[in-house]
mmCIF file of C-alpha atoms (C1' of nucleotides) in Angstrom:
data_model
loop_
_atom_site.group_PDB
_atom_site.id
_atom_site.type_symbol
_atom_site.label_atom_id
_atom_site.label_comp_id
_atom_site.label_asym_id
_atom_site.label_seq_id
_atom_site.Cartn_x
_atom_site.Cartn_y
_atom_site.Cartn_z
ATOM 1 C CA MET A 88 94.345 -22.516 21.257
ATOM 2 C CA ARG A 89 93.826 -19.006 22.538
ATOM 3 C CA LYS A 90 96.943 -17.211 21.459
ATOM 4 C CA GLU A 91 96.544 -15.032 18.398
ATOM 5 C CA ASN A 92 99.690 -12.972 18.565
ATOM 6 C CA SER A 93 103.110 -12.983 20.129
ATOM 7 C CA THR A 94 102.962 -9.813 22.244
ATOM 8 C CA ASN A 95 100.945 -11.009 25.145
ATOM 9 C CA THR A 96 101.885 -8.308 27.615
ATOM 10 C CA LEU A 97 99.626 -5.371 28.242
ATOM 11 C CA ASN A 98 100.668 -2.187 26.589
ATOM 12 C CA LYS A 99 99.127 0.812 24.923
ATOM 13 C CA GLN A 100 99.632 -0.660 21.493
ATOM 14 C CA ASN A 101 97.691 -3.766 22.344
ATOM 15 C CA LEU A 102 94.908 -1.763 23.828
ATOM 16 C CA GLU A 103 94.700 0.660 20.972
ATOM 17 C CA LYS A 104 93.846 -2.155 18.625
ATOM 18 C CA GLU A 105 90.905 -3.016 20.776
ATOM 19 C CA CYS A 106 89.184 0.299 21.372
ATOM 20 C CA GLY A 107 89.639 3.816 22.577
ATOM 21 C CA MET A 108 88.049 3.007 25.895
ATOM 22 C CA SER A 109 91.003 0.990 27.062
ATOM 23 C CA TYR A 110 93.386 3.693 25.931
ATOM 24 C CA ALA A 111 91.427 6.280 27.849
ATOM 25 C CA LEU A 112 91.239 4.155 30.976
ATOM 26 C CA THR A 113 94.915 3.255 31.062
ATOM 27 C CA THR A 114 95.709 6.920 30.516
ATOM 28 C CA ILE A 115 93.695 8.241 33.451
ATOM 29 C CA GLY A 116 93.342 5.089 35.502
ATOM 30 C CA GLY A 117 96.669 4.929 37.300
ATOM 31 C CA ARG A 118 96.923 4.455 41.027
ATOM 32 C CA TRP A 119 97.169 8.174 41.841
ATOM 33 C CA LYS A 120 96.097 9.806 38.607
ATOM 34 C CA PRO A 121 92.504 10.443 39.621
ATOM 35 C CA ALA A 122 93.690 12.213 42.745
ATOM 36 C CA ILE A 123 96.171 14.292 40.769
ATOM 37 C CA LEU A 124 93.786 15.153 37.953
ATOM 38 C CA TRP A 125 91.129 16.063 40.458
ATOM 39 C CA ARG A 126 93.405 18.680 41.965
ATOM 40 C CA LEU A 127 94.870 19.983 38.738
ATOM 41 C CA CYS A 128 91.393 20.440 37.304
ATOM 42 C CA LYS A 129 91.002 23.241 39.789
ATOM 43 C CA GLY A 130 94.138 25.021 38.606
ATOM 44 C CA LYS A 131 97.898 24.755 38.427
ATOM 45 C CA MET A 132 99.753 23.515 41.475
ATOM 46 C CA ARG A 133 103.360 23.139 42.449
ATOM 47 C CA TYR A 134 104.924 19.850 43.345
ATOM 48 C CA SER A 135 104.848 20.340 47.089
ATOM 49 C CA GLU A 136 101.239 21.478 46.986
ATOM 50 C CA LEU A 137 100.216 18.320 45.168
ATOM 51 C CA ARG A 138 102.197 16.173 47.561
ATOM 52 C CA ASP A 139 100.580 17.797 50.569
ATOM 53 C CA ALA A 140 97.114 17.768 49.033
ATOM 54 C CA ILE A 141 97.092 14.051 48.311
ATOM 55 C CA PRO A 142 96.992 11.928 51.454
ATOM 56 C CA ASN A 143 99.311 8.934 51.657
ATOM 57 C CA VAL A 144 100.980 9.387 48.300
ATOM 58 C CA THR A 145 104.712 8.751 48.288
ATOM 59 C CA GLU A 146 106.982 11.081 46.364
ATOM 60 C CA ARG A 147 108.082 8.139 44.302
ATOM 61 C CA MET A 148 104.554 7.400 43.108
ATOM 62 C CA LEU A 149 103.644 11.041 42.725
ATOM 63 C CA VAL A 150 106.543 11.637 40.386
ATOM 64 C CA LEU A 151 105.966 8.434 38.452
ATOM 65 C CA GLN A 152 102.337 9.243 37.829
ATOM 66 C CA LEU A 153 103.070 12.863 36.970
ATOM 67 C CA ARG A 154 105.702 11.755 34.461
ATOM 68 C CA GLU A 155 103.328 9.336 32.816
ATOM 69 C CA MET A 156 100.625 11.920 32.419
ATOM 70 C CA GLU A 157 103.170 14.394 31.122
ATOM 71 C CA LYS A 158 104.300 11.799 28.578
ATOM 72 C CA ASP A 159 100.703 11.216 27.589
ATOM 73 C CA GLY A 160 100.257 14.938 27.102
ATOM 74 C CA LEU A 161 97.648 15.377 29.798
ATOM 75 C CA ILE A 162 99.647 17.732 31.946
ATOM 76 C CA LYS A 163 102.443 20.262 31.533
ATOM 77 C CA ARG A 164 105.493 20.490 33.767
ATOM 78 C CA ILE A 165 106.733 24.040 34.132
ATOM 79 C CA VAL A 166 110.165 24.573 35.650
ATOM 80 C CA TYR A 167 111.115 28.032 36.864
ATOM 81 C CA ALA A 168 114.796 28.890 36.871
ATOM 82 C CA GLU A 169 114.838 30.019 40.454
ATOM 83 C CA VAL A 170 116.521 29.243 43.711
ATOM 84 C CA PRO A 171 114.999 27.483 45.488
ATOM 85 C CA PRO A 172 113.599 25.557 42.524
ATOM 86 C CA ARG A 173 109.942 25.829 41.680
ATOM 87 C CA VAL A 174 107.971 23.424 39.508
ATOM 88 C CA GLU A 175 104.344 23.768 38.611
ATOM 89 C CA TYR A 176 101.971 21.296 37.031
ATOM 90 C CA GLU A 177 99.086 22.290 34.856
ATOM 91 C CA MET A 178 96.517 20.664 32.592
ATOM 92 C CA THR A 179 97.203 20.817 28.861
ATOM 93 C CA VAL A 180 94.573 21.345 26.181
ATOM 94 C CA LYS A 181 94.354 17.590 25.769
ATOM 95 C CA GLY A 182 94.039 17.219 29.518
ATOM 96 C CA ASN A 183 91.306 19.825 29.672
ATOM 97 C CA SER A 184 89.368 17.995 26.982
ATOM 98 C CA LEU A 185 88.919 15.305 29.628
ATOM 99 C CA ARG A 186 87.242 17.637 32.084
ATOM 100 C CA PRO A 187 83.621 16.816 31.269
ATOM 101 C CA ILE A 188 84.404 13.105 31.350
ATOM 102 C CA LEU A 189 86.201 13.356 34.669
ATOM 103 C CA LYS A 190 83.215 15.260 36.019
ATOM 104 C CA SER A 191 80.854 12.554 34.756
ATOM 105 C CA LEU A 192 82.975 9.833 36.321
ATOM 106 C CA SER A 193 83.103 11.712 39.589
ATOM 107 C CA ASP A 194 79.354 12.295 39.640
ATOM 108 C CA TRP A 195 78.628 8.674 38.759
ATOM 109 C CA GLY A 196 80.958 7.547 41.497
ATOM 110 C CA ASP A 197 79.427 9.809 44.093
ATOM 111 C CA GLU A 198 75.971 8.555 43.230
ATOM 112 C CA ASN A 199 76.818 4.877 43.131
ATOM 113 C CA ARG A 200 79.231 4.164 45.929
ATOM 114 C CA LEU A 201 77.154 3.294 48.917
ATOM 115 C CA MET B 75 105.822 12.437 58.135
ATOM 116 C CA ARG B 76 103.382 11.448 55.434
ATOM 117 C CA LYS B 77 101.195 8.880 57.102
ATOM 118 C CA GLU B 78 97.829 10.111 58.168
ATOM 119 C CA ASN B 79 96.035 6.826 58.777
ATOM 120 C CA SER B 80 96.776 3.197 59.397
ATOM 121 C CA THR B 81 95.185 1.592 56.343
ATOM 122 C CA ASN B 82 97.740 2.323 53.742
ATOM 123 C CA THR B 83 96.646 -0.269 51.215
ATOM 124 C CA LEU B 84 94.460 0.650 48.299
ATOM 125 C CA ASN B 85 90.831 -0.264 48.659
ATOM 126 C CA LYS B 86 87.455 1.062 47.781
ATOM 127 C CA GLN B 87 87.003 2.561 51.219
ATOM 128 C CA ASN B 88 90.148 4.603 50.932
ATOM 129 C CA LEU B 89 89.205 5.826 47.533
ATOM 130 C CA GLU B 90 85.682 6.682 48.484
ATOM 131 C CA LYS B 91 86.936 9.145 51.005
ATOM 132 C CA GLU B 92 88.787 10.928 48.291
ATOM 133 C CA CYS B 93 86.260 11.294 45.516
ATOM 134 C CA GLY B 94 83.843 9.452 43.330
ATOM 135 C CA MET B 95 86.228 9.560 40.433
ATOM 136 C CA SER B 96 88.505 6.989 41.972
ATOM 137 C CA TYR B 97 85.578 4.773 42.796
ATOM 138 C CA ALA B 98 84.358 4.952 39.227
ATOM 139 C CA LEU B 99 87.773 4.261 37.787
ATOM 140 C CA THR B 100 88.548 1.291 39.997
ATOM 141 C CA THR B 101 85.114 -0.077 39.178
ATOM 142 C CA ILE B 102 85.483 0.016 35.408
ATOM 143 C CA GLY B 103 89.249 0.169 35.112
ATOM 144 C CA GLY B 104 90.275 -3.446 35.521
ATOM 145 C CA ARG B 105 92.570 -5.192 33.080
ATOM 146 C CA TRP B 106 89.758 -6.708 30.997
ATOM 147 C CA LYS B 107 86.740 -4.746 32.109
ATOM 148 C CA PRO B 108 86.743 -2.272 29.249
ATOM 149 C CA ALA B 109 86.783 -5.137 26.772
ATOM 150 C CA ILE B 110 83.950 -6.889 28.579
ATOM 151 C CA LEU B 111 81.824 -3.800 29.050
ATOM 152 C CA TRP B 112 82.329 -2.852 25.447
ATOM 153 C CA ARG B 113 80.802 -6.141 24.338
ATOM 154 C CA LEU B 114 78.030 -6.270 26.886
ATOM 155 C CA CYS B 115 76.967 -2.755 25.963
ATOM 156 C CA LYS B 116 75.821 -4.230 22.684
ATOM 157 C CA GLY B 117 73.652 -6.829 24.378
ATOM 158 C CA LYS B 118 73.724 -9.908 26.544
ATOM 159 C CA MET B 119 76.300 -12.575 25.797
ATOM 160 C CA ARG B 120 77.050 -16.014 27.086
ATOM 161 C CA TYR B 121 80.316 -16.927 28.682
ATOM 162 C CA SER B 122 81.801 -18.669 25.664
ATOM 163 C CA GLU B 123 80.832 -15.797 23.410
ATOM 164 C CA LEU B 124 82.630 -13.336 25.610
ATOM 165 C CA ARG B 125 85.670 -15.588 25.826
ATOM 166 C CA ASP B 126 85.817 -15.951 22.074
ATOM 167 C CA ALA B 127 85.123 -12.281 21.426
ATOM 168 C CA ILE B 128 87.962 -11.022 23.589
ATOM 169 C CA PRO B 129 91.389 -11.809 22.156
ATOM 170 C CA ASN B 130 94.030 -13.167 24.506
ATOM 171 C CA VAL B 131 91.928 -13.206 27.630
ATOM 172 C CA THR B 132 92.384 -16.256 29.824
ATOM 173 C CA GLU B 133 89.364 -17.921 31.377
ATOM 174 C CA ARG B 134 90.827 -17.210 34.763
ATOM 175 C CA MET B 135 90.961 -13.474 34.170
ATOM 176 C CA LEU B 136 87.652 -13.384 32.363
ATOM 177 C CA VAL B 137 85.894 -14.992 35.305
ATOM 178 C CA LEU B 138 87.688 -12.852 37.858
ATOM 179 C CA GLN B 139 86.734 -9.635 36.131
ATOM 180 C CA LEU B 140 83.155 -10.784 35.536
ATOM 181 C CA ARG B 141 82.786 -11.655 39.200
ATOM 182 C CA GLU B 142 84.086 -8.273 40.277
ATOM 183 C CA MET B 143 81.704 -6.396 38.052
ATOM 184 C CA GLU B 144 78.870 -8.620 39.206
ATOM 185 C CA LYS B 145 79.802 -7.839 42.799
ATOM 186 C CA ASP B 146 79.854 -4.136 41.970
ATOM 187 C CA GLY B 147 76.409 -4.459 40.449
ATOM 188 C CA LEU B 148 77.435 -3.518 36.935
ATOM 189 C CA ILE B 149 76.461 -6.788 35.329
ATOM 190 C CA LYS B 150 74.034 -9.627 35.951
ATOM 191 C CA ARG B 151 74.918 -13.319 35.724
ATOM 192 C CA ILE B 152 72.008 -15.425 34.520
ATOM 193 C CA VAL B 153 72.270 -19.186 34.913
ATOM 194 C CA TYR B 154 69.876 -21.392 32.992
ATOM 195 C CA ALA B 155 69.118 -24.798 34.467
ATOM 196 C CA GLU B 156 69.929 -26.676 31.317
ATOM 197 C CA VAL B 157 72.202 -29.402 30.069
ATOM 198 C CA PRO B 158 74.626 -28.429 28.746
ATOM 199 C CA PRO B 159 74.821 -25.462 31.103
ATOM 200 C CA ARG B 160 74.219 -21.979 29.782
ATOM 201 C CA VAL B 161 75.229 -18.732 31.460
ATOM 202 C CA GLU B 162 74.541 -15.301 30.123
ATOM 203 C CA TYR B 163 75.923 -11.944 31.183
ATOM 204 C CA GLU B 164 74.025 -8.734 30.861
ATOM 205 C CA MET B 165 74.310 -5.121 31.953
ATOM 206 C CA THR B 166 72.295 -4.060 34.990
ATOM 207 C CA VAL B 167 70.518 -0.739 35.376
ATOM 208 C CA LYS B 168 73.530 0.563 37.245
ATOM 209 C CA GLY B 169 75.758 -0.752 34.490
ATOM 210 C CA ASN B 170 73.656 0.876 31.837
ATOM 211 C CA SER B 171 73.891 4.185 33.628
ATOM 212 C CA LEU B 172 77.542 4.071 32.661
ATOM 213 C CA ARG B 173 76.813 3.845 28.947
ATOM 214 C CA PRO B 174 77.161 7.521 28.066
ATOM 215 C CA ILE B 175 80.382 7.739 30.064
ATOM 216 C CA LEU B 176 81.829 4.642 28.435
ATOM 217 C CA LYS B 177 80.938 6.142 25.081
ATOM 218 C CA SER B 178 82.649 9.411 25.994
ATOM 219 C CA LEU B 179 85.748 7.568 27.135
ATOM 220 C CA SER B 180 85.804 5.542 23.964
ATOM 221 C CA ASP B 181 85.394 8.593 21.759
ATOM 222 C CA TRP B 182 88.053 10.511 23.647
ATOM 223 C CA GLY B 183 90.395 7.561 23.322
ATOM 224 C CA ASP B 184 89.798 7.168 19.629
ATOM 225 C CA GLU B 185 90.467 10.832 19.056
ATOM 226 C CA ASN B 186 93.565 11.050 21.209
ATOM 227 C CA ARG B 187 95.578 7.910 20.695
ATOM 228 C CA LEU B 188 97.857 8.628 17.784
ATOM 229 C "C1'" DC C 190 112.410 22.515 46.851
ATOM 230 C "C1'" DA C 191 111.733 18.848 43.939
ATOM 231 C "C1'" DG C 192 112.940 15.138 43.101
ATOM 232 C "C1'" DC C 193 115.939 10.133 42.236
ATOM 233 C "C1'" DA C 194 117.938 5.377 43.578
ATOM 234 C "C1'" DT C 195 117.532 1.118 45.798
ATOM 235 C "C1'" DC C 196 115.414 -2.582 48.002
ATOM 236 C "C1'" DC C 197 111.749 -5.591 48.838
ATOM 237 C "C1'" DA C 198 106.946 -7.371 49.639
ATOM 238 C "C1'" DA C 199 102.430 -7.941 47.747
ATOM 239 C "C1'" DC C 200 99.779 -8.631 44.140
ATOM 240 C "C1'" DA C 201 98.203 -9.182 39.388
ATOM 241 C "C1'" DC C 202 98.390 -11.952 35.715
ATOM 242 C "C1'" DG C 203 99.378 -15.841 32.526
ATOM 243 C "C1'" DA C 204 100.051 -20.888 31.744
ATOM 244 C "C1'" DT C 205 98.460 -25.153 32.561
ATOM 245 C "C1'" DA C 206 95.677 -28.811 34.211
ATOM 246 C "C1'" DC C 207 91.446 -30.369 36.038
ATOM 247 C "C1'" DT C 208 85.926 -30.587 36.977
ATOM 248 C "C1'" DG C 209 80.525 -30.483 37.829
ATOM 249 C "C1'" DC D 123 79.653 -25.580 28.611
ATOM 250 C "C1'" DA D 124 81.345 -22.897 32.093
ATOM 251 C "C1'" DG D 125 84.089 -22.693 34.894
ATOM 252 C "C1'" DT D 126 88.013 -23.850 39.254
ATOM 253 C "C1'" DA D 127 92.778 -24.907 41.219
ATOM 254 C "C1'" DT D 128 97.493 -24.415 41.430
ATOM 255 C "C1'" DC D 129 101.786 -22.633 40.302
ATOM 256 C "C1'" DG D 130 105.292 -19.367 38.766
ATOM 257 C "C1'" DT D 131 106.670 -14.806 37.462
ATOM 258 C "C1'" DG D 132 106.706 -9.919 36.252
ATOM 259 C "C1'" DT D 133 105.053 -5.736 37.728
ATOM 260 C "C1'" DT D 134 103.388 -2.368 41.166
ATOM 261 C "C1'" DG D 135 104.052 0.214 44.753
ATOM 262 C "C1'" DG D 136 105.648 1.312 49.613
ATOM 263 C "C1'" DA D 137 109.755 2.412 52.718
ATOM 264 C "C1'" DT D 138 113.831 4.589 53.143
ATOM 265 C "C1'" DG D 139 117.735 7.311 52.216
ATOM 266 C "C1'" DC D 140 120.249 10.455 49.170
ATOM 267 C "C1'" DT D 141 120.915 14.760 45.843
ATOM 268 C "C1'" DG D 142 121.256 19.042 42.554
#
DNA sequence: CAGCATCCAACACGATACTG
DNA sequence: CAGTATCGTGTTGGATGCTG
């Protein structure tokens, strides 16, 4: 009988019990997160810049992924009290601590995709 | 109008055009891949060992994820012509080239999940 | 400008039963 | 032992239209 516990759905808590790798991968592995992180690694960007820089992303998904990464403390959302409104996104300290890993992943990917 | 090309679905080809990071993350980022890779990093294992070592995984998902990683060249499937049958899974050279990155991800995760 | 709300299709995933 | 087949469902994500 392969059913050790009651919570069978995938969530961060489940994963945490297993190992940090899963936590890391669910944190950066979202559908559009690589694309976003890739851009933000090069410096802060405003919402419309991100949207225009990432091909095919819908605003719905862009916002969802940004919110998740904000919640996870990877990025900062900075709202300027201006008209028209301006919002910028920027890596946090925690987000920047991922830089070398993101670079490694990117390099590995470039070398290994045929 | 945000629709540059016709193939709007997510696939490796799409991602490749963007950057290696997405390729890397879709390659190792499956639902059970971290758990599998984590085990196989420590040495070859047979199917039943993997199944028993990973809590809550169904055989269906285990096989699906193993097949994907085999297809991506990360792991090797070794079938012994014996009765009862024996199948072992092992990291390939390409898979092993991921080791330091997997370690980094794991360490980052352990440090950053609260 | 920077989003949010709603709807809906596709897919991922689990449960269960069966097999070479 | 090491899987496969089938089914049902919850989630993911795209399309579209609306808003402070």
